[in-house]
Amino acid sequence: GDATAARLWPAASPPSRARPAGGAELRRAAEGYILERFAPAHLVVSGDGDVLHQSAGLGKYLEPAAGAPSRQLLSMARRGLRLELRAALREAAATRRPAMRPRVEVEADDRRQAVELTVAPLPARDGGDPLFIVLFDDLGPPLPRADPPAAAGDDPEGDGGAAAQLERELRDTRERLQS
């Protein structure tokens, strides 16, 4: 009986001592899997919009600009997203509260994706500059881009409706300034 107990206890005690490290590793692996599979695409940015950390799956929302590499979020934002992103970042920085845009349409290549955009302050670090998390939560599947029929056939400069998009952005900006 005693010899059996002596053989069992030493074998049982190392796993119990190793359990906290194993539990932490298991938790990190599970959290990593959940973030990868189920969390929305996200970034951590400074108040100026410099990207400090980013998740995978941001290609639908961001596109590196030509020229020198930049970490500036607003210069990488795809068409349809830039104005809302700038406004939400300014709002979150000014109020220190989450700023949400319930439906923003991002144009990427030949598709558009409706997203819920959230910019939220992260808990303050000791004396550090404020940081913000930017979340892109897809609303349904991507849809084919709906260009106005007149713009598709009546585009002498061949800019693919870019002028119409700029006019829409200018109109939106004017409306925001007036409000």
CSV table of C-alpha atoms in Angstrom, one decimal:
chain,number,residue,atom,x,y,z
A,1,GLY,CA,0.0,0.0,0.0
A,2,ASP,CA,2.7,2.5,1.1
A,3,ALA,CA,4.9,1.7,-2.0
A,4,THR,CA,2.0,2.3,-4.3
A,5,ALA,CA,1.2,5.6,-2.6
A,6,ALA,CA,4.8,6.7,-2.8
A,7,ARG,CA,4.8,5.9,-6.5
A,8,LEU,CA,1.6,7.7,-7.2
A,9,TRP,CA,2.1,11.0,-5.3
A,10,PRO,CA,5.4,12.1,-6.9
A,11,ALA,CA,3.9,11.4,-10.3
A,12,ALA,CA,0.7,13.4,-9.4
A,13,SER,CA,2.4,16.4,-7.9
A,14,PRO,CA,4.4,17.8,-10.8
A,15,PRO,CA,1.3,18.2,-13.0
A,16,SER,CA,-0.4,20.1,-10.2
A,17,ARG,CA,2.6,22.5,-9.9
A,18,ALA,CA,2.7,22.9,-13.7
A,19,ARG,CA,-1.0,23.6,-13.9
A,20,PRO,CA,-1.0,27.4,-13.6
A,21,ALA,CA,1.5,27.8,-16.5
A,22,GLY,CA,-0.4,25.2,-18.6
A,23,GLY,CA,-3.7,27.0,-17.8
A,24,ALA,CA,-2.3,30.3,-18.9
A,25,GLU,CA,-0.9,28.9,-22.1
A,26,LEU,CA,-4.3,27.2,-22.8
A,27,ARG,CA,-6.2,30.4,-22.1
A,28,ARG,CA,-3.8,32.4,-24.4
A,29,ALA,CA,-4.3,29.8,-27.2
A,30,ALA,CA,-8.1,29.8,-26.7
A,31,GLU,CA,-8.2,33.7,-26.7
A,32,GLY,CA,-6.0,33.8,-29.8
A,33,TYR,CA,-8.2,31.4,-31.6
A,34,ILE,CA,-11.4,33.3,-30.7
A,35,LEU,CA,-9.8,36.6,-31.7
A,36,GLU,CA,-8.7,35.2,-35.0
A,37,ARG,CA,-12.0,33.5,-35.9
A,38,PHE,CA,-14.7,35.7,-34.3
A,39,ALA,CA,-13.5,39.1,-33.3
A,40,PRO,CA,-14.0,42.0,-35.8
A,41,ALA,CA,-11.0,43.3,-37.7
A,42,HIS,CA,-9.4,46.0,-35.5
A,43,LEU,CA,-6.5,48.4,-35.0
A,44,VAL,CA,-5.0,50.4,-32.1
A,45,VAL,CA,-4.2,53.9,-33.0
A,46,SER,CA,-2.8,57.1,-31.3
A,47,GLY,CA,-5.0,60.2,-31.1
A,48,ASP,CA,-3.2,61.4,-34.3
A,49,GLY,CA,-4.3,58.3,-36.1
A,50,ASP,CA,-0.9,56.5,-36.2
A,51,VAL,CA,-1.4,52.7,-36.3
A,52,LEU,CA,0.4,51.0,-33.4
A,53,HIS,CA,-1.2,47.5,-33.7
A,54,GLN,CA,-3.4,45.8,-36.2
A,55,SER,CA,-5.3,42.5,-36.6
A,56,ALA,CA,-5.5,40.4,-39.6
A,57,GLY,CA,-8.3,40.8,-42.2
A,58,LEU,CA,-8.0,44.6,-42.7
A,59,GLY,CA,-7.7,44.5,-46.5
A,60,LYS,CA,-11.4,45.2,-47.0
A,61,TYR,CA,-11.0,48.5,-45.1
A,62,LEU,CA,-7.5,49.7,-45.6
A,63,GLU,CA,-5.2,50.0,-48.6
A,64,PRO,CA,-1.6,51.2,-48.4
A,65,ALA,CA,-1.2,54.4,-50.3
A,66,ALA,CA,1.4,54.6,-53.1
A,67,GLY,CA,4.7,56.2,-52.2
A,68,ALA,CA,6.6,56.2,-48.9
A,69,PRO,CA,5.2,53.7,-46.4
A,70,SER,CA,2.9,55.3,-43.8
A,71,ARG,CA,1.4,54.2,-40.5
A,72,GLN,CA,-1.2,56.9,-40.8
A,73,LEU,CA,-4.7,55.3,-40.6
A,74,LEU,CA,-6.6,58.0,-42.6
A,75,SER,CA,-4.2,57.8,-45.5
A,76,MET,CA,-4.8,54.1,-45.8
A,77,ALA,CA,-8.6,54.1,-45.5
A,78,ARG,CA,-10.5,52.9,-48.5
A,79,ARG,CA,-13.1,55.0,-50.3
A,80,GLY,CA,-16.2,55.7,-48.4
A,81,LEU,CA,-14.5,55.2,-45.0
A,82,ARG,CA,-12.1,58.1,-44.6
A,83,LEU,CA,-14.5,60.9,-43.6
A,84,GLU,CA,-16.5,58.8,-41.1
A,85,LEU,CA,-13.2,57.4,-39.7
A,86,ARG,CA,-11.8,60.9,-39.2
A,87,ALA,CA,-15.0,62.2,-37.6
A,88,ALA,CA,-15.3,59.2,-35.3
A,89,LEU,CA,-11.6,59.5,-34.2
A,90,ARG,CA,-12.0,63.2,-33.4
A,91,GLU,CA,-15.3,62.6,-31.5
A,92,ALA,CA,-13.7,59.8,-29.4
A,93,ALA,CA,-10.6,61.9,-28.7
A,94,ALA,CA,-12.7,64.9,-27.7
A,95,THR,CA,-15.3,63.1,-25.5
A,96,ARG,CA,-13.2,60.2,-24.3
A,97,ARG,CA,-16.2,58.0,-25.1
A,98,PRO,CA,-16.9,55.4,-27.8
A,99,ALA,CA,-17.9,57.0,-31.2
A,100,MET,CA,-20.0,54.7,-33.4
A,101,ARG,CA,-21.1,55.0,-37.0
A,102,PRO,CA,-23.9,52.4,-37.4
A,103,ARG,CA,-23.6,52.0,-41.2
A,104,VAL,CA,-20.6,53.0,-43.4
A,105,GLU,CA,-20.2,51.7,-46.9
A,106,VAL,CA,-16.6,50.9,-47.8
A,107,GLU,CA,-15.8,50.5,-51.5
A,108,ALA,CA,-13.1,47.9,-52.3
A,109,ASP,CA,-12.3,47.0,-56.0
A,110,ASP,CA,-15.7,45.9,-57.5
A,111,ARG,CA,-17.5,45.4,-54.2
A,112,ARG,CA,-18.8,47.4,-51.3
A,113,GLN,CA,-19.1,46.3,-47.7
A,114,ALA,CA,-21.4,47.8,-45.1
A,115,VAL,CA,-19.7,48.0,-41.7
A,116,GLU,CA,-20.4,49.3,-38.3
A,117,LEU,CA,-17.5,51.5,-37.3
A,118,THR,CA,-16.5,52.0,-33.7
A,119,VAL,CA,-13.7,54.1,-32.3
A,120,ALA,CA,-13.3,53.7,-28.5
A,121,PRO,CA,-10.7,55.0,-26.1
A,122,LEU,CA,-8.6,52.3,-24.4
A,123,PRO,CA,-8.0,52.4,-20.7
A,124,ALA,CA,-5.4,55.1,-19.9
A,125,ARG,CA,-1.8,53.9,-19.4
A,126,ASP,CA,0.5,55.6,-16.9
A,127,GLY,CA,1.3,59.0,-18.3
A,128,GLY,CA,1.1,57.7,-21.9
A,129,ASP,CA,-0.7,59.3,-24.8
A,130,PRO,CA,-4.3,58.2,-25.2
A,131,LEU,CA,-4.9,55.2,-27.4
A,132,PHE,CA,-8.0,54.2,-29.3
A,133,ILE,CA,-9.3,50.9,-30.7
A,134,VAL,CA,-10.9,51.0,-34.1
A,135,LEU,CA,-13.4,48.2,-34.9
A,136,PHE,CA,-14.8,47.2,-38.2
A,137,ASP,CA,-17.8,45.0,-37.9
A,138,ASP,CA,-19.3,43.7,-41.2
A,139,LEU,CA,-23.0,44.1,-41.7
A,140,GLY,CA,-23.9,41.2,-44.0
A,141,PRO,CA,-21.9,40.0,-47.0
A,142,PRO,CA,-20.1,42.2,-49.5
A,143,LEU,CA,-22.3,43.4,-52.4
A,144,PRO,CA,-21.5,44.3,-55.9
A,145,ARG,CA,-20.7,48.0,-56.3
A,146,ALA,CA,-23.7,50.0,-57.4
A,147,ASP,CA,-22.4,52.7,-59.7
A,148,PRO,CA,-25.1,55.0,-61.1
A,149,PRO,CA,-26.1,53.8,-64.6
A,150,ALA,CA,-25.4,57.2,-66.1
A,151,ALA,CA,-21.8,57.3,-64.7
A,152,ALA,CA,-21.0,53.9,-66.1
A,153,GLY,CA,-21.8,54.7,-69.7
A,154,ASP,CA,-21.2,58.4,-69.6
A,155,ASP,CA,-17.6,58.6,-68.3
A,156,PRO,CA,-15.5,60.4,-70.9
A,157,GLU,CA,-12.4,60.7,-68.7
A,158,GLY,CA,-12.5,57.0,-67.8
A,159,ASP,CA,-12.1,57.6,-64.1
A,160,GLY,CA,-14.7,55.0,-63.1
A,161,GLY,CA,-17.0,57.4,-61.3
A,162,ALA,CA,-14.2,58.9,-59.1
A,163,ALA,CA,-15.5,62.4,-59.8
A,164,ALA,CA,-19.0,61.4,-58.6
A,165,GLN,CA,-17.5,59.8,-55.4
A,166,LEU,CA,-15.5,63.0,-54.7
A,167,GLU,CA,-18.7,65.1,-55.2
A,168,ARG,CA,-20.5,62.9,-52.7
A,169,GLU,CA,-17.6,63.2,-50.2
A,170,LEU,CA,-17.6,67.0,-50.7
A,171,ARG,CA,-21.4,67.1,-50.1
A,172,ASP,CA,-21.1,65.0,-47.0
A,173,THR,CA,-18.3,67.3,-45.7
A,174,ARG,CA,-20.4,70.4,-46.3
A,175,GLU,CA,-23.4,68.8,-44.4
A,176,ARG,CA,-21.1,68.0,-41.5
A,177,LEU,CA,-19.7,71.5,-41.3
A,178,GLN,CA,-23.1,73.0,-41.4
A,179,SER,CA,-24.4,70.8,-38.6
